[in-house]
CSV table of C-alpha atoms and ligand atoms in Angstrom, one decimal:
chain,number,residue,atom,x,y,z
L,203,MET,CA,127.6,65.5,214.7
L,204,THR,CA,124.0,64.0,215.6
L,205,ASN,CA,123.9,60.2,214.1
L,206,ALA,CA,120.1,61.2,212.9
L,207,GLU,CA,119.4,60.6,209.6
L,208,LEU,CA,117.8,63.3,207.5
L,209,THR,CA,115.6,61.2,204.8
L,210,SER,CA,114.6,62.4,201.9
L,211,SER,CA,111.5,63.9,202.9
L,212,ASP,CA,112.5,65.6,205.8
L,213,PHE,CA,115.5,67.4,203.5
L,214,ALA,CA,112.1,68.3,201.2
L,215,ALA,CA,111.0,69.5,204.4
L,216,ILE,CA,113.2,71.9,205.1
L,217,ALA,CA,114.1,73.0,201.2
L,218,ALA,CA,110.5,74.2,201.4
L,219,ILE,CA,110.6,76.1,203.6
L,220,MET,CA,113.9,77.6,202.8
L,221,GLN,CA,112.4,78.3,199.0
L,222,SER,CA,108.8,80.3,201.0
L,223,ASP,CA,111.4,82.8,203.1
L,224,ALA,CA,114.3,83.1,201.6
L,225,ARG,CA,114.1,82.1,197.8
L,226,ILE,CA,117.0,79.8,198.5
L,227,SER,CA,117.1,76.9,196.3
L,228,LEU,CA,118.2,73.7,198.2
L,229,SER,CA,118.8,71.0,195.6
L,230,ALA,CA,118.9,67.1,196.7
L,231,GLY,CA,123.1,67.4,196.9
L,232,LYS,CA,122.5,69.5,199.7
L,233,MET,CA,121.7,66.9,201.8
L,234,THR,CA,125.0,66.4,204.0
L,235,LEU,CA,125.9,69.8,204.4
L,236,VAL,CA,122.1,70.5,205.7
L,237,GLN,CA,122.5,67.3,208.0
L,238,SER,CA,125.8,68.7,209.5
L,239,ARG,CA,125.0,72.3,210.2
L,240,LEU,CA,120.9,71.7,211.9
L,241,ALA,CA,123.4,68.5,213.6
L,242,LYS,CA,124.1,71.1,216.5
L,243,ARG,CA,119.8,72.6,216.6
L,244,LEU,CA,118.6,69.4,217.3
L,245,ARG,CA,121.1,68.8,219.7
L,246,GLN,CA,120.2,72.0,221.3
L,247,HIS,CA,116.2,71.3,221.6
L,248,GLY,CA,117.3,66.9,223.0
L,249,LEU,CA,115.7,66.1,219.9
L,250,ALA,CA,117.0,63.0,218.2
L,251,GLN,CA,115.3,62.5,214.9
L,252,PHE,CA,115.3,65.0,211.7
L,253,ARG,CA,111.5,64.4,212.2
L,254,ASP,CA,110.7,65.8,215.3
L,255,TYR,CA,113.1,68.9,213.8
L,256,VAL,CA,110.7,69.2,211.3
L,257,ALA,CA,107.5,69.2,213.3
L,258,MET,CA,108.9,71.7,215.0
L,259,VAL,CA,110.2,74.4,212.8
L,260,GLN,CA,107.0,74.0,211.4
L,261,SER,CA,105.2,75.4,214.8
L,262,ASP,CA,107.9,77.9,215.7
L,263,GLU,CA,108.3,80.3,213.9
L,264,THR,CA,111.0,81.6,216.1
L,265,GLU,CA,112.9,78.3,215.9
L,266,ARG,CA,112.1,78.2,212.3
L,267,ALA,CA,113.7,81.8,211.7
L,268,SER,CA,116.7,80.5,212.9
L,269,MET,CA,117.1,77.3,210.9
L,270,VAL,CA,116.8,80.0,207.8
L,271,VAL,CA,120.0,81.9,209.5
L,272,ALA,CA,121.8,77.8,210.1
L,273,LEU,CA,121.5,77.4,206.9
L,274,THR,CA,122.8,80.7,205.0
L,275,THR,CA,126.5,80.7,204.1
L,276,ASN,CA,128.2,83.7,204.9
L,277,HIS,CA,131.5,83.4,203.7
L,278,THR,CA,133.2,86.5,203.0
L,279,HIS,CA,135.8,89.2,203.2
L,280,PHE,CA,137.7,92.6,202.3
L,281,PHE,CA,138.5,93.2,199.2
L,282,ARG,CA,136.6,90.6,197.5
L,283,GLU,CA,137.1,90.5,193.9
L,284,VAL,CA,139.0,93.2,193.8
L,285,HIS,CA,139.0,94.8,190.6
L,286,HIS,CA,135.3,95.5,191.6
L,287,PHE,CA,136.9,98.1,194.6
L,288,ASP,CA,139.3,98.7,191.6
L,289,HIS,CA,136.6,100.2,189.1
L,290,PHE,CA,134.4,101.7,192.5
L,291,ARG,CA,138.1,103.6,193.0
L,292,LYS,CA,138.4,104.5,189.6
L,293,VAL,CA,135.1,105.0,187.6
L,294,VAL,CA,132.4,106.0,190.5
L,295,LEU,CA,134.3,107.2,193.5
L,296,PRO,CA,134.7,110.4,191.1
L,297,GLU,CA,131.1,110.8,190.4
L,298,LEU,CA,130.6,110.6,194.0
L,299,LYS,CA,132.7,112.9,194.4
L,300,GLN,CA,131.1,115.5,191.7
L,301,ARG,CA,127.2,114.8,192.8
L,302,ALA,CA,128.2,115.4,196.5
L,303,ALA,CA,130.3,118.7,195.8
L,304,LYS,CA,126.9,119.3,194.4
L,305,GLY,CA,124.6,119.1,197.4
L,306,HIS,CA,123.5,115.5,196.3
L,307,PRO,CA,123.0,112.7,199.2
L,308,ILE,CA,125.0,109.5,198.3
L,309,ARG,CA,124.0,106.4,199.5
L,310,ILE,CA,125.4,103.1,199.0
L,311,TRP,CA,124.0,99.5,200.1
L,312,SER,CA,125.8,96.2,200.6
L,313,ALA,CA,122.7,94.0,200.1
L,314,GLY,CA,123.5,90.3,201.6
L,315,CYS,CA,126.8,91.4,203.2
L,316,SER,CA,127.4,89.0,206.2
L,317,SER,CA,129.6,90.1,209.0
L,318,GLY,CA,130.2,93.7,207.3
L,319,GLU,CA,133.4,93.1,205.1
L,320,GLU,CA,132.3,94.2,201.8
L,321,VAL,CA,129.8,97.6,203.3
L,322,TYR,CA,133.6,98.5,205.3
L,323,SER,CA,136.4,98.0,201.7
L,324,ILE,CA,133.4,100.3,200.1
L,325,THR,CA,133.3,102.6,203.1
L,326,MET,CA,137.5,102.3,203.2
L,327,CYS,CA,137.8,103.0,199.2
L,328,LEU,CA,135.6,106.4,200.1
L,329,LEU,CA,137.5,107.6,202.7
L,330,GLY,CA,140.9,106.9,200.7
L,331,PRO,CA,144.4,106.1,201.7
L,332,ASP,CA,144.8,109.0,205.0
L,333,ARG,CA,142.8,110.9,206.4
L,334,ALA,CA,143.1,114.0,204.6
L,335,SER,CA,141.7,112.2,201.7
L,336,ALA,CA,138.6,111.9,202.9
L,337,SER,CA,137.6,115.7,203.9
L,338,TRP,CA,134.9,115.0,201.0
L,339,VAL,CA,133.3,112.9,203.0
L,340,ARG,CA,133.5,115.0,206.0
L,341,HIS,CA,131.4,117.9,204.1
L,342,ALA,CA,128.7,115.7,202.1
L,343,ASP,CA,125.5,113.5,203.4
L,344,ILE,CA,126.8,110.0,202.7
L,345,ARG,CA,125.6,106.7,204.4
L,346,LEU,CA,125.9,103.2,203.2
L,347,LEU,CA,123.1,100.4,204.4
L,348,ALA,CA,124.3,96.8,204.9
L,349,THR,CA,121.7,94.4,205.3
L,350,ASP,CA,122.1,90.9,206.0
L,351,LEU,CA,119.0,88.3,206.7
L,352,SER,CA,120.9,86.9,209.5
L,353,PRO,CA,120.8,88.6,212.6
L,354,PRO,CA,124.1,87.5,213.9
L,355,VAL,CA,126.2,88.9,210.9
L,356,VAL,CA,124.3,92.2,211.1
L,357,GLU,CA,125.0,92.4,214.5
L,358,ALA,CA,129.1,91.6,214.0
L,359,THR,CA,129.1,94.2,210.6
L,360,ARG,CA,127.6,96.9,214.4
L,361,ARG,CA,130.7,96.1,216.1
L,362,ALA,CA,133.2,95.5,213.3
L,363,VAL,CA,135.2,93.8,214.6
L,364,TYR,CA,138.0,91.6,213.0
L,365,ASP,CA,140.7,89.1,214.2
L,366,ALA,CA,144.3,89.5,212.3
L,367,ALA,CA,144.0,87.3,209.8
L,368,THR,CA,140.4,89.3,208.7
L,369,VAL,CA,142.1,92.2,208.2
L,370,ARG,CA,145.0,90.6,205.9
L,371,PRO,CA,143.7,91.3,202.3
L,372,ILE,CA,142.9,95.5,203.4
L,373,PRO,CA,145.8,97.6,202.6
L,374,ALA,CA,148.3,98.9,204.9
L,375,GLU,CA,147.1,101.8,204.5
L,376,TYR,CA,143.2,101.8,204.9
L,377,ARG,CA,144.4,99.5,207.9
L,378,SER,CA,146.4,101.5,209.6
L,379,THR,CA,144.4,104.9,208.6
L,380,TRP,CA,141.4,103.4,209.4
L,381,MET,CA,140.9,100.4,211.9
L,382,ARG,CA,142.6,100.1,215.1
L,383,GLN,CA,144.3,97.8,217.1
L,384,GLU,CA,142.6,96.5,220.4
L,385,GLY,CA,144.5,93.5,221.5
L,386,GLU,CA,144.6,90.8,219.0
L,387,ASP,CA,142.0,92.8,217.3
L,388,TYR,CA,141.9,95.5,215.1
L,389,VAL,CA,138.2,97.1,214.6
L,390,MET,CA,137.2,100.1,212.1
L,391,VAL,CA,136.9,103.5,213.9
L,392,ASP,CA,134.2,104.8,214.3
L,393,GLU,CA,134.3,108.0,212.0
L,394,ALA,CA,134.2,104.7,209.5
L,395,ARG,CA,131.5,102.7,211.4
L,396,ALA,CA,129.2,106.4,211.4
L,397,LEU,CA,129.0,106.5,208.3
L,398,VAL,CA,127.7,103.0,207.9
L,399,THR,CA,123.9,101.1,209.1
L,400,ALA,CA,123.5,97.5,209.0
L,401,LYS,CA,120.0,96.2,209.0
L,402,VAL,CA,118.0,92.2,209.2
L,403,LEU,CA,116.4,92.8,205.6
L,404,ASN,CA,115.4,89.9,204.3
L,405,LEU,CA,115.3,90.7,200.6
L,406,PHE,CA,112.6,89.4,199.7
L,407,GLU,CA,110.2,91.5,201.7
L,408,PRO,CA,109.7,95.1,200.8
L,409,TRP,CA,112.5,97.4,201.2
L,410,PRO,CA,112.0,100.6,203.2
L,411,LEU,CA,114.3,102.6,201.5
L,412,ARG,CA,113.1,106.1,200.9
L,413,GLN,CA,115.9,107.0,198.3
L,414,LEU,CA,117.3,105.9,194.6
L,415,TYR,CA,120.9,104.4,195.9
L,416,ASP,CA,123.9,106.1,194.0
L,417,VAL,CA,125.7,102.3,194.0
L,418,ILE,CA,124.2,98.5,194.9
L,419,PHE,CA,126.2,96.0,195.9
L,420,CYS,CA,124.7,92.6,195.7
L,421,ARG,CA,127.6,89.8,195.4
L,422,ASN,CA,127.7,85.7,196.2
L,423,VAL,CA,124.2,86.3,197.3
L,424,MET,CA,121.5,85.6,193.9
L,425,ILE,CA,123.6,82.2,193.6
L,426,TYR,CA,121.6,80.7,196.3
L,427,PHE,CA,118.1,81.8,194.6
L,428,ASP,CA,116.3,80.2,191.5
L,429,GLU,CA,115.8,82.2,188.5
L,430,GLU,CA,112.7,83.7,188.8
L,431,ALA,CA,113.5,84.7,192.0
L,432,LYS,CA,116.8,86.0,191.0
L,433,ALA,CA,114.9,87.7,187.5
L,434,GLU,CA,112.3,90.1,190.2
L,435,LEU,CA,114.8,90.9,193.0
L,436,GLU,CA,117.5,92.2,189.9
L,437,GLU,CA,114.7,94.1,188.5
L,438,ARG,CA,113.8,95.8,192.2
L,439,PHE,CA,117.4,96.4,192.4
L,440,VAL,CA,117.6,98.2,188.4
L,441,ASP,CA,114.4,100.3,190.0
L,442,GLN,CA,115.8,101.3,193.2
L,443,LEU,CA,119.3,103.0,191.5
L,444,ALA,CA,119.3,106.6,190.5
L,445,PRO,CA,120.2,107.7,187.0
L,446,ALA,CA,123.2,106.1,185.5
L,447,GLY,CA,124.0,104.8,189.0
L,448,HIS,CA,126.2,101.4,189.8
L,449,LEU,CA,125.2,97.6,190.7
L,450,TYR,CA,128.0,95.3,191.3
L,451,ILE,CA,127.3,91.5,191.6
L,452,GLY,CA,128.5,88.4,192.2
L,453,HIS,CA,131.5,86.4,189.9
L,454,SER,CA,129.1,83.9,188.9
L,455,GLU,CA,126.2,86.1,188.3
L,456,ARG,CA,124.6,88.0,185.6
L,457,LEU,CA,122.0,89.7,184.8
L,458,ILE,CA,118.9,88.2,183.1
L,459,GLY,CA,115.6,89.6,182.2
L,460,VAL,CA,113.8,92.6,182.1
L,461,SER,CA,116.9,94.7,184.4
L,462,ALA,CA,119.5,93.8,181.3
L,463,THR,CA,118.3,95.9,179.2
L,464,LYS,CA,117.7,98.7,181.5
L,465,MET,CA,121.5,98.1,182.6
L,466,ARG,CA,124.9,99.0,180.1
L,467,SER,CA,127.9,96.6,181.4
L,468,SER,CA,130.6,99.2,183.2
L,469,GLY,CA,132.9,96.5,183.3
L,470,GLN,CA,133.4,92.5,184.9
L,471,THR,CA,129.8,91.8,186.9
L,472,ILE,CA,129.6,95.7,187.0
L,473,TYR,CA,126.6,97.3,186.0
L,474,ALA,CA,124.9,101.2,185.2
L,475,LYS,CA,121.7,102.2,185.0
L,476,ILE,CA,121.1,103.3,181.4
L,477,GLU,CA,119.8,106.8,182.4
L,478,GLY,CA,116.5,107.8,181.8
L,479,ARG,CA,115.0,104.6,182.5
L,480,SER,CA,113.4,103.5,185.9
F,136,LIG,C1,128.4,84.4,201.1
F,136,LIG,S1,127.3,86.0,201.7
F,136,LIG,C2,128.2,87.3,200.9
F,136,LIG,C3,128.6,88.1,201.7
F,136,LIG,C4,129.2,89.2,200.4
F,136,LIG,N1,128.1,90.0,199.5
F,136,LIG,C5,130.3,88.5,199.4
F,136,LIG,O1,129.8,88.7,198.2
F,136,LIG,O2,131.6,88.3,200.5
F,136,LIG,C6,125.8,85.3,201.4
F,136,LIG,C7,124.6,86.6,202.2
F,136,LIG,O3,123.6,86.2,201.8
F,136,LIG,C8,122.4,86.3,202.8
F,136,LIG,N2,120.9,86.1,202.5
F,136,LIG,C9,120.9,84.9,201.7
F,136,LIG,N3,119.4,84.7,201.5
F,136,LIG,C10,118.9,86.2,202.0
F,136,LIG,C11,118.3,87.2,202.0
F,136,LIG,N4,116.9,86.5,201.3
F,136,LIG,N5,118.0,88.1,202.0
F,136,LIG,C12,118.9,88.8,202.5
F,136,LIG,N6,120.2,88.0,202.7
F,136,LIG,C13,120.2,87.1,202.4
F,136,LIG,C14,123.2,85.3,203.7
F,136,LIG,O4,123.0,85.6,205.4
F,136,LIG,C15,124.6,86.3,203.7
F,136,LIG,O5,124.9,86.3,204.4
């Protein structure tokens, strides 16, 4: 760790960039975290003072983007908040199968996907416990989109390689069917990986989405945003959902603003779009 001191004016300048570029709010309590996360970047650039690093990010777009990435929190795990996946299997999956049987495309989005554990947990629920249970997927038009602001985690989602400790929460039958072991690691099989497209996307930029989505997971992402940003984003998610589509949010999050009036509760931090409203 560098000995460089982060002054409150350096911190204010960094917090302003996080707010304008990613709408992430950094409270004063995050000063130590910011100092320790950015210490490596100061060292890499041979800088002794945060003041010099702040001057750098204010003029260098590439370093500015790297700083935003360094200050995002990517904690995630497979089958996190397992009640969401129980609900997905029991309530949403039968609806999706019915829609697919009628020839409708199925679109699912993991927004703020981190390293892919969320989107592959959903993928394994779609495919089911064995190869036979996946036959409906093979006959349907199903795509899962996984997006994140941070290029390294998007790349990790594309690679879909996880170590033994990371795959531990995956139910055994899913793991043995949809992952193969390579040395010490586990890799999602091609059939699962081929359903997922991973892309870098800042949620506060325009979304290049041509279709409405049946299901959106945006969990443990909005906790980093201020109330205005949350309300704006939630409204955009609701607009992006197909009628009766489902939205899953994190355990400490809630719907605020106008989106709360367009959605009904379908379980703990799970919402279904009220049909007929856009
Ligand atoms: C704590 S992880 C949550 C991962 C996963 N959804 C879960 O619940 O396990 C939060 C993710 O949101 C991403 N993120 C933060 N701000 C973002 C923004 N403005 N646009 C897109 N992604 C963002 C971060 O890069 C990080 O990977």
